[in-house]
XYZ file of C-alpha atoms in Angstrom:
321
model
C 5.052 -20.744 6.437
C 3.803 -24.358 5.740
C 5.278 -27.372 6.015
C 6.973 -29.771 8.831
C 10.127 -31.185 7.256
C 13.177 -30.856 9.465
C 15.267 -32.248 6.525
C 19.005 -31.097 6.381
C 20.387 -30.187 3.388
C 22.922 -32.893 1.906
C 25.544 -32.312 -0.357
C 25.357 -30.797 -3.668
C 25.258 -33.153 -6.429
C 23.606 -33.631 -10.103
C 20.439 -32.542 -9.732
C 19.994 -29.740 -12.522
C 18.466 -32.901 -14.929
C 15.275 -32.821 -12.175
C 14.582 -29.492 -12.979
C 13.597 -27.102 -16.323
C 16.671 -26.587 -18.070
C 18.643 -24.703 -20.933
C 19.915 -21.177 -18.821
C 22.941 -19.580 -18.969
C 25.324 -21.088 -16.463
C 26.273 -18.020 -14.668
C 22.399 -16.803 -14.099
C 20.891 -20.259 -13.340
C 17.269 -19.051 -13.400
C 16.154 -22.968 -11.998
C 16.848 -21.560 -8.473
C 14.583 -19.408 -8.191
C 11.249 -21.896 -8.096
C 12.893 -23.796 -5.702
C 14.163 -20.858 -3.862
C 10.173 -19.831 -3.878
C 8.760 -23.241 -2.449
C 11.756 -23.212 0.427
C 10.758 -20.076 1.572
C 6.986 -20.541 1.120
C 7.535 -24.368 2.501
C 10.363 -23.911 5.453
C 10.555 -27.258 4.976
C 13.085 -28.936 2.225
C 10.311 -31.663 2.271
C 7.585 -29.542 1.952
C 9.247 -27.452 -1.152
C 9.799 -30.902 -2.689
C 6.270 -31.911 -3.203
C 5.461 -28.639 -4.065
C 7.489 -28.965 -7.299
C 7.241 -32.901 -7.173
C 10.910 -33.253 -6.682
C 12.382 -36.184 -4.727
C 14.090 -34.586 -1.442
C 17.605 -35.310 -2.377
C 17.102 -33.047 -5.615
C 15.517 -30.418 -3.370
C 18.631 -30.571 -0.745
C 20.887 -30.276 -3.201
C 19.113 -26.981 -4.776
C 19.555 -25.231 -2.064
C 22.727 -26.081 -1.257
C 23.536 -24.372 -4.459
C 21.297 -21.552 -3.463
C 23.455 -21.040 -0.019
C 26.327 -20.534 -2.717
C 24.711 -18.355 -5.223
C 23.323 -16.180 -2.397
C 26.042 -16.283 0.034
C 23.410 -16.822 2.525
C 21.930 -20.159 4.465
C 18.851 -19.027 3.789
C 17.182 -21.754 5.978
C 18.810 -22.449 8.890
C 17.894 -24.939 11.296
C 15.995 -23.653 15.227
C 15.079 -26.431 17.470
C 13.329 -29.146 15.571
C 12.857 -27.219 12.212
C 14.146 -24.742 9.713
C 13.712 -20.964 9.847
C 14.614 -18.231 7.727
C 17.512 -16.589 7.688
C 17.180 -12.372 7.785
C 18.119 -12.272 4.434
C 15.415 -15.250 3.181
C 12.978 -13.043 4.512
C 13.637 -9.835 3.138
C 14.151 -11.942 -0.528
C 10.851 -13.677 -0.022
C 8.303 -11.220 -1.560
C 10.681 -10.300 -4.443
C 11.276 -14.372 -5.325
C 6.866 -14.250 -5.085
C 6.461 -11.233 -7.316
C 9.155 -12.874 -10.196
C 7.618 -16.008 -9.578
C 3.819 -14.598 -10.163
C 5.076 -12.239 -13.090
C 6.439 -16.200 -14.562
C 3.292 -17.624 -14.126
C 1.309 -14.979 -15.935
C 3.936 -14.351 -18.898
C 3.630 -18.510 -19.597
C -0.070 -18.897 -18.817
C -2.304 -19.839 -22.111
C -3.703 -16.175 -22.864
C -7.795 -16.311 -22.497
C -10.493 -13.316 -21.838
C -11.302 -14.267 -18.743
C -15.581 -13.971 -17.984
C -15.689 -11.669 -15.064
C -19.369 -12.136 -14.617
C -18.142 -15.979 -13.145
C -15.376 -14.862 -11.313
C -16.853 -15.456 -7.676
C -14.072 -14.527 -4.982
C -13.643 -11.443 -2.083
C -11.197 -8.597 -3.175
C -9.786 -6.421 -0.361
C -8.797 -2.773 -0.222
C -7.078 -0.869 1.841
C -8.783 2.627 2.414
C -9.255 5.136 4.910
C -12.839 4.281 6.579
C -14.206 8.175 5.140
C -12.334 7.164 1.487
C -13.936 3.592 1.503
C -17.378 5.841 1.697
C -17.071 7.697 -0.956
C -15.344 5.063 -3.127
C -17.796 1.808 -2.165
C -21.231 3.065 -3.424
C -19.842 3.743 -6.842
C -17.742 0.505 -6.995
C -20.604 -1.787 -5.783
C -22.549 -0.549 -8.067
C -20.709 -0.992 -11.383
C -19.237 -4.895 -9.699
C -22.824 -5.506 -9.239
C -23.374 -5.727 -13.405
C -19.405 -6.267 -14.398
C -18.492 -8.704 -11.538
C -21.711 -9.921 -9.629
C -20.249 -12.721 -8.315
C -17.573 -11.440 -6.275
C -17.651 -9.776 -3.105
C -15.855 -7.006 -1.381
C -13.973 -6.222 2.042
C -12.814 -3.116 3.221
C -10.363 -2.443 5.333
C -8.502 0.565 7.105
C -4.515 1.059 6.685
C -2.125 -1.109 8.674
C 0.304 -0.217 10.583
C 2.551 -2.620 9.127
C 2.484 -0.234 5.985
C 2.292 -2.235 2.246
C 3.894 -5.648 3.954
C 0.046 -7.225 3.885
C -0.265 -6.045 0.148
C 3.700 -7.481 -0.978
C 2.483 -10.606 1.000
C -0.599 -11.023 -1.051
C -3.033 -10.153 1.940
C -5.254 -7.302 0.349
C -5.789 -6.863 -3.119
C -5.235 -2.950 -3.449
C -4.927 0.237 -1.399
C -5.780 3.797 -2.021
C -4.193 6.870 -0.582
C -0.946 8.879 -0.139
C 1.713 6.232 -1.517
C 4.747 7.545 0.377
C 6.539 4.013 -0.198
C 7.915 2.833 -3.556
C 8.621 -1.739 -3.466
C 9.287 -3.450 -6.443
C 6.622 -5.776 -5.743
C 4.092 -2.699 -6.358
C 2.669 -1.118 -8.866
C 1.838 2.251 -7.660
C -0.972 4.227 -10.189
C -1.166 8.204 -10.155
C -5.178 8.835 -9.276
C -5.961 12.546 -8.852
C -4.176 15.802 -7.452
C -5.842 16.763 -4.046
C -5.311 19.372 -1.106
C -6.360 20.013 2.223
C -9.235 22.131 3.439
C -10.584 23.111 6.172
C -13.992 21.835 7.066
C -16.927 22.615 9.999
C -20.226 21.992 10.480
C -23.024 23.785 8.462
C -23.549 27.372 10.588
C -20.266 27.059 12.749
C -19.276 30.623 14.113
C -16.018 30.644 12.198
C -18.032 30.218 9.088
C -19.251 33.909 9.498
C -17.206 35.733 8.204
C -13.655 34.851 5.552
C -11.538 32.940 7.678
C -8.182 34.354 8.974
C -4.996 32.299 10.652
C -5.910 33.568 13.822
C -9.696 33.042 14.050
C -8.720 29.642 12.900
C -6.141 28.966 15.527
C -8.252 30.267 17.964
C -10.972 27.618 17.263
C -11.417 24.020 18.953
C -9.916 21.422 16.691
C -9.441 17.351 16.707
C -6.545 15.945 14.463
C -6.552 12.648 12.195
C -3.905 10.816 13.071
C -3.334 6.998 13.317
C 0.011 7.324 15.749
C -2.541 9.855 17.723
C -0.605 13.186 17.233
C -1.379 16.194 18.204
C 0.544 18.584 15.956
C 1.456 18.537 12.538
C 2.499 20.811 9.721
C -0.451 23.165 10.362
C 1.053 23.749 13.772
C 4.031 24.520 12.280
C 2.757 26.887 9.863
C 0.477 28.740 12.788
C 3.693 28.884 14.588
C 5.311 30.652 11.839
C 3.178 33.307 12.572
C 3.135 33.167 16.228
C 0.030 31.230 16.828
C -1.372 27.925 18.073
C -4.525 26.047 17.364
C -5.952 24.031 20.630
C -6.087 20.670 19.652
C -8.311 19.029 22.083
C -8.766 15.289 20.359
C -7.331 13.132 17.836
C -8.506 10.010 16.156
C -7.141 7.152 13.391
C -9.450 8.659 10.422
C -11.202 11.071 8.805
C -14.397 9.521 9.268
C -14.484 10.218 13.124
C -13.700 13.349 12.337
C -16.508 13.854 10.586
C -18.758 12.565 12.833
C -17.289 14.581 15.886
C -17.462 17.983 13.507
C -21.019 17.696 12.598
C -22.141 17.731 15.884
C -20.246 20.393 17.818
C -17.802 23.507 17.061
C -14.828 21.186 16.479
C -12.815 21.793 13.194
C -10.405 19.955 11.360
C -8.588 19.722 8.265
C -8.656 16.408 5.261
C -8.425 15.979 1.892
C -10.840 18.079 -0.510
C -11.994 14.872 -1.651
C -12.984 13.337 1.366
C -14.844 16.552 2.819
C -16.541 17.136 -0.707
C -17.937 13.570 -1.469
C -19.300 13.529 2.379
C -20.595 17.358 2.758
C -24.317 16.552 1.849
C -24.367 13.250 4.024
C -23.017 14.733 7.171
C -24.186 18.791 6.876
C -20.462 20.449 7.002
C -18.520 23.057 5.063
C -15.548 23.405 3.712
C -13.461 26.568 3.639
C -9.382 26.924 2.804
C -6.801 26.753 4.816
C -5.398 30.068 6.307
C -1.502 29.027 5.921
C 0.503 26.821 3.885
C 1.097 23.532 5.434
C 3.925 22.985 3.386
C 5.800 25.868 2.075
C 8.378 24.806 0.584
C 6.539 21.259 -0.977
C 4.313 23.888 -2.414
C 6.959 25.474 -3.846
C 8.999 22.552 -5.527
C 5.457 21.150 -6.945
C 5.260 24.648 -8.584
C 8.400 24.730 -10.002
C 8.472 21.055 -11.012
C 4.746 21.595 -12.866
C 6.886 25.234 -14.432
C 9.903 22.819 -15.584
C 7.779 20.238 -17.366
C 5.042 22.367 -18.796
C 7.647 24.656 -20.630
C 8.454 21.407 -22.520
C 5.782 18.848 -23.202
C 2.213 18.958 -22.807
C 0.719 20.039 -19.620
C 1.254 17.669 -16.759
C -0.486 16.411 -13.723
C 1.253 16.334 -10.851
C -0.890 13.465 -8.166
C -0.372 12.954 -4.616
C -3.516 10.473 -4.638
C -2.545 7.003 -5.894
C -3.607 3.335 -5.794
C -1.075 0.133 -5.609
C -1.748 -3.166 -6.425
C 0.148 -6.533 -6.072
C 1.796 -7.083 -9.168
């Protein structure tokens, strides 16, 4: 957060007149751009020139904030003011209203992309970010050819740098739902396995055991070695010898190609990168997930008998609202 001010709050007075008026008195919707510049500001200063309000006015804001909230909000920590635990957790919810605000009042215009000249981020696994970039680069290049592009791999801070504004979208396996997102169903994909072009286990169809019984490195960011395919070999009384891991698929790849390693990824990945790197795909001897494979069945059983057939996707992109 910006800002200096170690102002301390005064006490609440007139100050609604300052401010947009004309709300219903028990859902006084003039708190929440103030509430916004505090927490953007930590400084009751600060949030005053952001909304060009005199400091008194601000001080007096949030002291009716503390009330409506029940909270402090900013409370004061050596020579400034922090946030309180609740502030923070309330901070990217006050940003998305106040950005959804901004957008429902601004003037409506077509906006010429061709001019638009800034650096959009995405979040992708490194092997998804090559097999996604060529084809987006290609179509910004005559739709947007003024902007520029970053990618980068998943955080381990999970969607906290896209609610905060610090990437522009991610793609992958959205396994966390924010109101601040706006998660979009892509495609339906499952895992295969996949070795390089003339591996051994390639020879012949490829059973649980000659599977387990083959050298194989694991994707994993937290760098585990087991997963649900262990479980499922173990099911059936065997185990695979994991011998490496690493963050992302695209190691993987690069390990496999060269050597009698295995692993397993999404079809899509192995697919879009079988003719750059000289691999093969084959399926999966067990079911990773038995019983997920079982509700999706059912689920796709329930809706179809209904309404028209459905898609059920496990890929999906989010965006900040």
């Amino acid at each position: 957060m910006s800002g200096t001010g170690v102002d301390d709050p005064g006490q609440d007075g007139d100050w609604a007149h300052e401010l947009p008026g004309g709300l219903a008195p028990h859902v006084d919707l003039r708190l929440l751009p103030a509430l916004d510049a505090l927490l953007q500001e930590g400084s009751v200063t600060g949030a005053a020139e952001r909304l060009a309000l005199s400091p008194p006015a601000m001080s007096r804001a949030l002291s009716r904030i503390r009330r409506a909230l029940g909270d402090p909000v900013l409370v004061r920590a050596g020579r400034g003011l922090v946030p309180t635990p609740r502030a923070l957790e309330l901070q990217p919810k006050v940003r998305a209203l106040m950005r959804e605000a901004e957008a429902l009042l601004a003037p409506s215009r077509q906006e010429d992309l061709t001019q638009v000249s800034r650096t959009l981020t995405i979040v992708a696994d490194e092997a998804y970010a090559a097999v996604l970039a060529p084809a987006l680069l290609n179509r910004a290049s005559a739709e947007v050819p003024l902007a520029r592009f970053t990618f980068t791999v998943e955080s381990t801070h999970g969607s906290a740098p896209l609610r905060e504004g610090a990437v522009d979208i991610e793609v992958g396996v959205i396994d966390e739902c924010s109101p601040e997102l706006r998660i979009e169903p892509l495609f339906e994909d499952r895992f295969v396995g996949v070795a390089r072009s003339g591996h051994p286990l390639l020879a012949t169809p490829v059973s649980a055991a000659a599977f387990a019984s083959a050298r194989h490195v694991s994707v994993s960011r937290k760098g585990l070695m087991t997963g649900p395919i262990d479980g499922a070999l173990h099911a059936r009384g065997l185990r695979r010898d994991v011998i490496a891991t690493v963050p992302n698929h695209g190691e993987a790849l690069l390990m496999i190609a060269s050597s009698d390693l295995v692993t397993a990824m999404p079809h899509s990945l192995a697919a879009g990168a079988r003719e750059c790197v000289g691999i093969e795909l084959f399926d999966l001897p067990v079911e990773t997930e038995p019983v997920h494979v079982w509700l999706r069945h059912a689920v796709r059983r329930a809706l179809t008998r209904s309404a028209p057939p459905a898609r059920l996707a496990e890929q999906d992109v989010r965006d900040r609202r």
